[in-house]
């Protein structure tokens, strides 16, 4: 919904249903056109167990009546997403601390880092954040919101073009291409596919469980759709979960 502190949410006014539970439809995948984004699924650094789980999930989607478009291709994906990131961590943390006033034990990210009270393995990331001192709007090119940034607009248009070309209702891909890393491991492949397509287009996304690796680590599949198609994504996700029944608590939390 609308949040005055988050101007982007103004676009949602009048587009949010009163109740999303009306879209829980166990037959919601019948006739849905689903594109398989193999750019993530077939990544060289991807884990073979998660790839196998994802391939089975695609079969399960088809068995529930979905029409599978495989492969689904976004032209010039790598070039469009190169340098699309803006590191605004320090800027946002400092603004948040300022909003706390006297309640904030520290006034800036620099002060927090100076305490040394952080996990050593994230030091390089903190230093990268501190190296970016100027405000987002003053950079070259400026860091604008995803509805104003030319880079984000071009990327969003490319994804929309591909979806319209293949007449797909949603795109699917592994949420992570690799199992979770152990704490402190910054070297093995991360495989995090959740930080690009949805955040940099503004498109809604929903993740569902697709099973577990042999060492009982969970794997997931993401559905992503056009702007304000949350009702469709809920239908697709609910139908898949109802049929697959992969969701269960980990050992020790039953």
PDB file of C-alpha atoms in Angstrom:
ATOM      1  CA  UNK A   1       0.000   0.000   0.000  1.00  0.00           C
ATOM      2  CA  UNK A   2       0.865   3.689  -0.039  1.00  0.00           C
ATOM      3  CA  UNK A   3       3.592   4.917   2.303  1.00  0.00           C
ATOM      4  CA  UNK A   4       4.252   8.689   2.385  1.00  0.00           C
ATOM      5  CA  UNK A   5       7.889   7.949   3.227  1.00  0.00           C
ATOM      6  CA  UNK A   6       8.220   5.851   0.062  1.00  0.00           C
ATOM      7  CA  UNK A   7       7.119   7.952  -2.948  1.00  0.00           C
ATOM      8  CA  UNK A   8       7.244   5.009  -5.359  1.00  0.00           C
ATOM      9  CA  UNK A   9       4.304   3.402  -3.554  1.00  0.00           C
ATOM     10  CA  UNK A  10       2.070   6.225  -4.805  1.00  0.00           C
ATOM     11  CA  UNK A  11       1.807   4.224  -8.032  1.00  0.00           C
ATOM     12  CA  UNK A  12      -0.096   1.511  -6.161  1.00  0.00           C
ATOM     13  CA  UNK A  13      -3.015   3.765  -5.200  1.00  0.00           C
ATOM     14  CA  UNK A  14      -6.214   2.275  -6.594  1.00  0.00           C
ATOM     15  CA  UNK A  15      -4.450  -0.895  -7.728  1.00  0.00           C
ATOM     16  CA  UNK A  16      -4.418  -2.922  -4.492  1.00  0.00           C
ATOM     17  CA  UNK A  17      -7.273  -5.430  -4.010  1.00  0.00           C
ATOM     18  CA  UNK A  18      -9.101  -5.396  -0.693  1.00  0.00           C
ATOM     19  CA  UNK A  19      -8.375  -9.086  -0.162  1.00  0.00           C
ATOM     20  CA  UNK A  20      -5.751 -11.212  -1.869  1.00  0.00           C
ATOM     21  CA  UNK A  21      -7.159 -14.513  -0.571  1.00  0.00           C
ATOM     22  CA  UNK A  22      -9.740 -14.442  -3.365  1.00  0.00           C
ATOM     23  CA  UNK A  23      -6.930 -15.372  -5.754  1.00  0.00           C
ATOM     24  CA  UNK A  24      -6.036 -18.655  -4.026  1.00  0.00           C
ATOM     25  CA  UNK A  25      -6.988 -21.006  -6.851  1.00  0.00           C
ATOM     26  CA  UNK A  26      -5.626 -24.555  -6.959  1.00  0.00           C
ATOM     27  CA  UNK A  27      -6.380 -24.624 -10.694  1.00  0.00           C
ATOM     28  CA  UNK A  28      -4.689 -21.283 -11.261  1.00  0.00           C
ATOM     29  CA  UNK A  29      -1.977 -22.632 -13.582  1.00  0.00           C
ATOM     30  CA  UNK A  30      -4.344 -23.988 -16.209  1.00  0.00           C
ATOM     31  CA  UNK A  31      -3.669 -22.160 -19.455  1.00  0.00           C
ATOM     32  CA  UNK A  32      -1.041 -19.866 -17.915  1.00  0.00           C
ATOM     33  CA  UNK A  33       1.900 -19.126 -20.209  1.00  0.00           C
ATOM     34  CA  UNK A  34       5.106 -19.464 -18.194  1.00  0.00           C
ATOM     35  CA  UNK A  35       8.533 -18.488 -19.543  1.00  0.00           C
ATOM     36  CA  UNK A  36      11.630 -20.326 -18.289  1.00  0.00           C
ATOM     37  CA  UNK A  37      14.550 -17.915 -17.872  1.00  0.00           C
ATOM     38  CA  UNK A  38      17.497 -20.225 -18.460  1.00  0.00           C
ATOM     39  CA  UNK A  39      20.025 -17.436 -18.128  1.00  0.00           C
ATOM     40  CA  UNK A  40      19.789 -18.177 -14.403  1.00  0.00           C
ATOM     41  CA  UNK A  41      18.839 -21.843 -14.544  1.00  0.00           C
ATOM     42  CA  UNK A  42      21.780 -22.876 -16.729  1.00  0.00           C
ATOM     43  CA  UNK A  43      24.431 -20.708 -15.055  1.00  0.00           C
ATOM     44  CA  UNK A  44      27.833 -22.452 -15.075  1.00  0.00           C
ATOM     45  CA  UNK A  45      28.279 -21.888 -11.344  1.00  0.00           C
ATOM     46  CA  UNK A  46      24.828 -23.272 -10.549  1.00  0.00           C
ATOM     47  CA  UNK A  47      24.404 -26.262  -8.254  1.00  0.00           C
ATOM     48  CA  UNK A  48      23.361 -29.444 -10.144  1.00  0.00           C
ATOM     49  CA  UNK A  49      20.936 -30.527  -7.418  1.00  0.00           C
ATOM     50  CA  UNK A  50      19.077 -27.233  -7.510  1.00  0.00           C
ATOM     51  CA  UNK A  51      19.038 -27.348 -11.300  1.00  0.00           C
ATOM     52  CA  UNK A  52      17.479 -30.835 -11.156  1.00  0.00           C
ATOM     53  CA  UNK A  53      14.851 -29.630  -8.674  1.00  0.00           C
ATOM     54  CA  UNK A  54      14.044 -26.701 -10.941  1.00  0.00           C
ATOM     55  CA  UNK A  55      13.742 -28.916 -14.018  1.00  0.00           C
ATOM     56  CA  UNK A  56      11.255 -31.090 -12.125  1.00  0.00           C
ATOM     57  CA  UNK A  57       9.356 -27.974 -11.048  1.00  0.00           C
ATOM     58  CA  UNK A  58       8.970 -27.004 -14.706  1.00  0.00           C
ATOM     59  CA  UNK A  59       7.506 -30.438 -15.430  1.00  0.00           C
ATOM     60  CA  UNK A  60       5.157 -29.998 -12.478  1.00  0.00           C
ATOM     61  CA  UNK A  61       3.995 -26.635 -13.827  1.00  0.00           C
ATOM     62  CA  UNK A  62       3.192 -28.253 -17.143  1.00  0.00           C
ATOM     63  CA  UNK A  63       1.363 -31.107 -15.431  1.00  0.00           C
ATOM     64  CA  UNK A  64      -0.862 -28.497 -13.764  1.00  0.00           C
ATOM     65  CA  UNK A  65      -1.906 -27.118 -17.121  1.00  0.00           C
ATOM     66  CA  UNK A  66       0.675 -24.391 -17.703  1.00  0.00           C
ATOM     67  CA  UNK A  67       1.967 -23.710 -21.203  1.00  0.00           C
ATOM     68  CA  UNK A  68       5.756 -23.656 -20.956  1.00  0.00           C
ATOM     69  CA  UNK A  69       7.850 -21.328 -23.118  1.00  0.00           C
ATOM     70  CA  UNK A  70      11.377 -22.677 -22.835  1.00  0.00           C
ATOM     71  CA  UNK A  71      13.727 -20.959 -23.233  1.00  0.00           C
ATOM     72  CA  UNK A  72      12.438 -17.478 -22.490  1.00  0.00           C
ATOM     73  CA  UNK A  73      15.073 -14.995 -23.650  1.00  0.00           C
ATOM     74  CA  UNK A  74      15.592 -11.363 -22.650  1.00  0.00           C
ATOM     75  CA  UNK A  75      17.729  -9.837 -25.389  1.00  0.00           C
ATOM     76  CA  UNK A  76      20.923  -8.069 -24.274  1.00  0.00           C
ATOM     77  CA  UNK A  77      20.293  -9.047 -20.659  1.00  0.00           C
ATOM     78  CA  UNK A  78      23.944  -8.837 -19.583  1.00  0.00           C
ATOM     79  CA  UNK A  79      24.637  -5.461 -21.183  1.00  0.00           C
ATOM     80  CA  UNK A  80      21.374  -3.986 -19.883  1.00  0.00           C
ATOM     81  CA  UNK A  81      22.104  -5.057 -16.319  1.00  0.00           C
ATOM     82  CA  UNK A  82      25.782  -4.113 -16.322  1.00  0.00           C
ATOM     83  CA  UNK A  83      26.361  -1.192 -13.937  1.00  0.00           C
ATOM     84  CA  UNK A  84      22.662  -0.961 -13.101  1.00  0.00           C
ATOM     85  CA  UNK A  85      23.471  -1.123  -9.389  1.00  0.00           C
ATOM     86  CA  UNK A  86      23.743   1.946  -7.186  1.00  0.00           C
ATOM     87  CA  UNK A  87      25.386   1.591  -3.789  1.00  0.00           C
ATOM     88  CA  UNK A  88      23.196   3.777  -1.584  1.00  0.00           C
ATOM     89  CA  UNK A  89      23.780   1.847   1.636  1.00  0.00           C
ATOM     90  CA  UNK A  90      25.704   4.603   3.446  1.00  0.00           C
ATOM     91  CA  UNK A  91      23.272   7.273   2.258  1.00  0.00           C
ATOM     92  CA  UNK A  92      20.233   5.298   3.438  1.00  0.00           C
ATOM     93  CA  UNK A  93      21.750   4.259   6.781  1.00  0.00           C
ATOM     94  CA  UNK A  94      22.775   7.836   7.545  1.00  0.00           C
ATOM     95  CA  UNK A  95      19.295   9.117   6.705  1.00  0.00           C
ATOM     96  CA  UNK A  96      17.740   6.471   8.948  1.00  0.00           C
ATOM     97  CA  UNK A  97      20.046   7.314  11.845  1.00  0.00           C
ATOM     98  CA  UNK A  98      19.253  11.009  11.409  1.00  0.00           C
ATOM     99  CA  UNK A  99      15.534  10.217  11.637  1.00  0.00           C
ATOM    100  CA  UNK A 100      16.104   8.719  15.101  1.00  0.00           C
ATOM    101  CA  UNK A 101      17.480  11.947  16.495  1.00  0.00           C
ATOM    102  CA  UNK A 102      18.933  11.604  19.983  1.00  0.00           C
ATOM    103  CA  UNK A 103      17.777   7.990  20.182  1.00  0.00           C
ATOM    104  CA  UNK A 104      20.492   6.895  17.753  1.00  0.00           C
ATOM    105  CA  UNK A 105      23.601   5.602  19.571  1.00  0.00           C
ATOM    106  CA  UNK A 106      25.608   6.449  16.440  1.00  0.00           C
ATOM    107  CA  UNK A 107      25.025   9.215  13.907  1.00  0.00           C
ATOM    108  CA  UNK A 108      26.616   7.745  10.775  1.00  0.00           C
ATOM    109  CA  UNK A 109      27.646   4.469   9.208  1.00  0.00           C
ATOM    110  CA  UNK A 110      31.251   5.608   9.562  1.00  0.00           C
ATOM    111  CA  UNK A 111      30.792   5.807  13.338  1.00  0.00           C
ATOM    112  CA  UNK A 112      29.292   2.317  13.420  1.00  0.00           C
ATOM    113  CA  UNK A 113      32.179   0.849  11.421  1.00  0.00           C
ATOM    114  CA  UNK A 114      34.674   2.638  13.674  1.00  0.00           C
ATOM    115  CA  UNK A 115      33.395   0.619  16.640  1.00  0.00           C
ATOM    116  CA  UNK A 116      34.624  -2.579  14.981  1.00  0.00           C
ATOM    117  CA  UNK A 117      31.458  -4.353  16.100  1.00  0.00           C
ATOM    118  CA  UNK A 118      30.717  -6.249  12.909  1.00  0.00           C
ATOM    119  CA  UNK A 119      31.515  -9.663  11.491  1.00  0.00           C
ATOM    120  CA  UNK A 120      35.008  -9.562   9.963  1.00  0.00           C
ATOM    121  CA  UNK A 121      33.905 -11.206   6.734  1.00  0.00           C
ATOM    122  CA  UNK A 122      31.714  -8.212   5.780  1.00  0.00           C
ATOM    123  CA  UNK A 123      34.465  -5.618   6.266  1.00  0.00           C
ATOM    124  CA  UNK A 124      35.184  -5.284   2.541  1.00  0.00           C
ATOM    125  CA  UNK A 125      31.516  -4.594   1.837  1.00  0.00           C
ATOM    126  CA  UNK A 126      31.354  -1.952   4.536  1.00  0.00           C
ATOM    127  CA  UNK A 127      34.470  -0.265   3.186  1.00  0.00           C
ATOM    128  CA  UNK A 128      32.976  -0.211  -0.320  1.00  0.00           C
ATOM    129  CA  UNK A 129      29.865   1.445   1.089  1.00  0.00           C
ATOM    130  CA  UNK A 130      31.954   4.054   2.910  1.00  0.00           C
ATOM    131  CA  UNK A 131      33.907   4.823  -0.263  1.00  0.00           C
ATOM    132  CA  UNK A 132      30.716   6.181  -1.865  1.00  0.00           C
ATOM    133  CA  UNK A 133      30.257   9.498  -0.096  1.00  0.00           C
ATOM    134  CA  UNK A 134      28.253  11.672  -2.457  1.00  0.00           C
ATOM    135  CA  UNK A 135      24.465  11.655  -2.496  1.00  0.00           C
ATOM    136  CA  UNK A 136      22.865   9.365  -5.121  1.00  0.00           C
ATOM    137  CA  UNK A 137      21.607  12.291  -7.215  1.00  0.00           C
ATOM    138  CA  UNK A 138      25.094  13.835  -7.482  1.00  0.00           C
ATOM    139  CA  UNK A 139      26.787  10.821  -9.029  1.00  0.00           C
ATOM    140  CA  UNK A 140      27.653  10.352 -12.687  1.00  0.00           C
ATOM    141  CA  UNK A 141      25.352   8.921 -13.839  1.00  0.00           C
ATOM    142  CA  UNK A 142      22.973   9.832 -11.012  1.00  0.00           C
ATOM    143  CA  UNK A 143      21.264   7.130  -8.960  1.00  0.00           C
ATOM    144  CA  UNK A 144      17.574   7.745  -9.564  1.00  0.00           C
ATOM    145  CA  UNK A 145      14.551   5.682  -8.620  1.00  0.00           C
ATOM    146  CA  UNK A 146      13.726   2.828 -10.975  1.00  0.00           C
ATOM    147  CA  UNK A 147      10.932   4.786 -12.676  1.00  0.00           C
ATOM    148  CA  UNK A 148      13.231   7.730 -13.473  1.00  0.00           C
ATOM    149  CA  UNK A 149      16.580   6.058 -14.172  1.00  0.00           C
ATOM    150  CA  UNK A 150      17.225   5.589 -17.928  1.00  0.00           C
ATOM    151  CA  UNK A 151      19.054   2.347 -17.153  1.00  0.00           C
ATOM    152  CA  UNK A 152      16.110   0.879 -15.268  1.00  0.00           C
ATOM    153  CA  UNK A 153      13.607   2.091 -17.841  1.00  0.00           C
ATOM    154  CA  UNK A 154      15.573   0.442 -20.661  1.00  0.00           C
ATOM    155  CA  UNK A 155      15.856  -2.802 -18.694  1.00  0.00           C
ATOM    156  CA  UNK A 156      12.162  -2.841 -17.789  1.00  0.00           C
ATOM    157  CA  UNK A 157      11.185  -2.187 -21.405  1.00  0.00           C
ATOM    158  CA  UNK A 158      13.388  -5.052 -22.592  1.00  0.00           C
ATOM    159  CA  UNK A 159      11.755  -7.473 -20.148  1.00  0.00           C
ATOM    160  CA  UNK A 160       8.283  -6.247 -21.141  1.00  0.00           C
ATOM    161  CA  UNK A 161       9.132  -6.608 -24.828  1.00  0.00           C
ATOM    162  CA  UNK A 162      10.224 -10.209 -24.300  1.00  0.00           C
ATOM    163  CA  UNK A 163       7.098 -11.022 -22.275  1.00  0.00           C
ATOM    164  CA  UNK A 164       4.843  -9.486 -24.917  1.00  0.00           C
ATOM    165  CA  UNK A 165       6.745 -11.216 -27.720  1.00  0.00           C
ATOM    166  CA  UNK A 166       6.183 -14.655 -26.191  1.00  0.00           C
ATOM    167  CA  UNK A 167       2.821 -13.733 -24.621  1.00  0.00           C
ATOM    168  CA  UNK A 168       3.958 -14.999 -21.226  1.00  0.00           C
ATOM    169  CA  UNK A 169       2.018 -14.337 -18.039  1.00  0.00           C
ATOM    170  CA  UNK A 170       5.012 -14.912 -15.765  1.00  0.00           C
ATOM    171  CA  UNK A 171       8.700 -15.795 -15.844  1.00  0.00           C
ATOM    172  CA  UNK A 172      10.225 -18.483 -13.620  1.00  0.00           C
ATOM    173  CA  UNK A 173      13.796 -19.099 -12.478  1.00  0.00           C
ATOM    174  CA  UNK A 174      15.577 -20.551  -9.420  1.00  0.00           C
ATOM    175  CA  UNK A 175      15.441 -18.061  -6.563  1.00  0.00           C
ATOM    176  CA  UNK A 176      19.001 -19.087  -5.722  1.00  0.00           C
ATOM    177  CA  UNK A 177      21.123 -21.224  -8.055  1.00  0.00           C
ATOM    178  CA  UNK A 178      23.189 -22.516  -5.141  1.00  0.00           C
ATOM    179  CA  UNK A 179      22.473 -23.764  -1.617  1.00  0.00           C
ATOM    180  CA  UNK A 180      22.903 -21.310   1.271  1.00  0.00           C
ATOM    181  CA  UNK A 181      26.511 -20.544   2.148  1.00  0.00           C
ATOM    182  CA  UNK A 182      27.884 -21.268   5.572  1.00  0.00           C
ATOM    183  CA  UNK A 183      28.325 -18.231   7.809  1.00  0.00           C
ATOM    184  CA  UNK A 184      31.541 -16.462   6.898  1.00  0.00           C
ATOM    185  CA  UNK A 185      31.870 -18.098   3.464  1.00  0.00           C
ATOM    186  CA  UNK A 186      32.295 -15.290   0.937  1.00  0.00           C
ATOM    187  CA  UNK A 187      34.087 -17.372  -1.703  1.00  0.00           C
ATOM    188  CA  UNK A 188      31.770 -20.157  -2.892  1.00  0.00           C
ATOM    189  CA  UNK A 189      29.162 -19.217  -5.523  1.00  0.00           C
ATOM    190  CA  UNK A 190      26.260 -17.298  -4.032  1.00  0.00           C
ATOM    191  CA  UNK A 191      23.808 -17.795  -6.871  1.00  0.00           C
ATOM    192  CA  UNK A 192      21.395 -15.148  -5.594  1.00  0.00           C
ATOM    193  CA  UNK A 193      18.978 -14.441  -8.442  1.00  0.00           C
ATOM    194  CA  UNK A 194      16.556 -12.383  -6.363  1.00  0.00           C
ATOM    195  CA  UNK A 195      18.380  -9.042  -6.500  1.00  0.00           C
ATOM    196  CA  UNK A 196      18.088  -8.120 -10.163  1.00  0.00           C
ATOM    197  CA  UNK A 197      14.955  -8.834 -12.191  1.00  0.00           C
ATOM    198  CA  UNK A 198      12.310  -7.789  -9.691  1.00  0.00           C
ATOM    199  CA  UNK A 199      14.111  -4.967  -7.819  1.00  0.00           C
ATOM    200  CA  UNK A 200      15.407  -3.270 -10.980  1.00  0.00           C
ATOM    201  CA  UNK A 201      12.183  -3.491 -12.989  1.00  0.00           C
ATOM    202  CA  UNK A 202       9.725  -2.913 -10.152  1.00  0.00           C
ATOM    203  CA  UNK A 203       7.841  -6.043 -11.202  1.00  0.00           C
ATOM    204  CA  UNK A 204       6.191  -8.170  -8.496  1.00  0.00           C
ATOM    205  CA  UNK A 205       7.673 -11.551  -7.618  1.00  0.00           C
ATOM    206  CA  UNK A 206       6.761 -14.484  -5.409  1.00  0.00           C
ATOM    207  CA  UNK A 207       8.870 -17.464  -4.369  1.00  0.00           C
ATOM    208  CA  UNK A 208       7.723 -21.042  -3.752  1.00  0.00           C
ATOM    209  CA  UNK A 209       9.606 -24.073  -2.398  1.00  0.00           C
ATOM    210  CA  UNK A 210      10.629 -26.695  -4.953  1.00  0.00           C
ATOM    211  CA  UNK A 211      12.262 -29.229  -2.644  1.00  0.00           C
ATOM    212  CA  UNK A 212      15.479 -29.889  -0.788  1.00  0.00           C
ATOM    213  CA  UNK A 213      19.017 -30.841  -1.725  1.00  0.00           C
ATOM    214  CA  UNK A 214      20.455 -34.140  -0.499  1.00  0.00           C
ATOM    215  CA  UNK A 215      21.779 -32.407   2.620  1.00  0.00           C
ATOM    216  CA  UNK A 216      18.287 -31.052   3.390  1.00  0.00           C
ATOM    217  CA  UNK A 217      18.916 -27.454   2.304  1.00  0.00           C
ATOM    218  CA  UNK A 218      15.879 -25.756   0.717  1.00  0.00           C
ATOM    219  CA  UNK A 219      15.537 -24.592  -2.874  1.00  0.00           C
ATOM    220  CA  UNK A 220      13.001 -22.200  -4.359  1.00  0.00           C
ATOM    221  CA  UNK A 221      11.489 -21.007  -7.629  1.00  0.00           C
ATOM    222  CA  UNK A 222      10.516 -17.405  -8.318  1.00  0.00           C
ATOM    223  CA  UNK A 223       7.545 -16.267 -10.395  1.00  0.00           C
ATOM    224  CA  UNK A 224       7.775 -12.700 -11.712  1.00  0.00           C
ATOM    225  CA  UNK A 225       5.044 -10.851 -13.590  1.00  0.00           C
ATOM    226  CA  UNK A 226       4.179  -7.464 -15.028  1.00  0.00           C
ATOM    227  CA  UNK A 227       3.378  -4.472 -12.837  1.00  0.00           C
ATOM    228  CA  UNK A 228       0.378  -5.039 -10.553  1.00  0.00           C
ATOM    229  CA  UNK A 229      -0.166  -8.669 -11.581  1.00  0.00           C
ATOM    230  CA  UNK A 230       0.101  -9.902  -7.994  1.00  0.00           C
ATOM    231  CA  UNK A 231      -3.315 -11.633  -8.300  1.00  0.00           C
ATOM    232  CA  UNK A 232      -1.986 -13.784 -11.152  1.00  0.00           C
ATOM    233  CA  UNK A 233       1.238 -14.597  -9.325  1.00  0.00           C
ATOM    234  CA  UNK A 234      -0.715 -15.648  -6.240  1.00  0.00           C
ATOM    235  CA  UNK A 235      -2.844 -17.965  -8.381  1.00  0.00           C
ATOM    236  CA  UNK A 236       0.204 -19.530 -10.008  1.00  0.00           C
ATOM    237  CA  UNK A 237       2.111 -19.928  -6.738  1.00  0.00           C
ATOM    238  CA  UNK A 238      -0.858 -21.351  -4.855  1.00  0.00           C
ATOM    239  CA  UNK A 239      -1.657 -23.853  -7.599  1.00  0.00           C
ATOM    240  CA  UNK A 240       1.961 -25.020  -7.715  1.00  0.00           C
ATOM    241  CA  UNK A 241       2.266 -25.342  -3.930  1.00  0.00           C
ATOM    242  CA  UNK A 242      -1.080 -27.136  -3.681  1.00  0.00           C
ATOM    243  CA  UNK A 243       0.068 -29.705  -6.237  1.00  0.00           C
ATOM    244  CA  UNK A 244       3.714 -30.122  -5.189  1.00  0.00           C
ATOM    245  CA  UNK A 245       3.450 -30.056  -1.376  1.00  0.00           C
ATOM    246  CA  UNK A 246       7.148 -29.240  -0.900  1.00  0.00           C
ATOM    247  CA  UNK A 247       6.693 -26.915   2.059  1.00  0.00           C
ATOM    248  CA  UNK A 248       7.524 -28.420   5.442  1.00  0.00           C
ATOM    249  CA  UNK A 249       9.470 -27.210   8.492  1.00  0.00           C
ATOM    250  CA  UNK A 250      13.163 -28.101   8.834  1.00  0.00           C
ATOM    251  CA  UNK A 251      14.324 -30.794  11.212  1.00  0.00           C
ATOM    252  CA  UNK A 252      13.931 -29.729  14.810  1.00  0.00           C
ATOM    253  CA  UNK A 253      11.133 -27.244  14.052  1.00  0.00           C
ATOM    254  CA  UNK A 254       8.244 -29.616  13.342  1.00  0.00           C
TER     255      UNK A 254
END
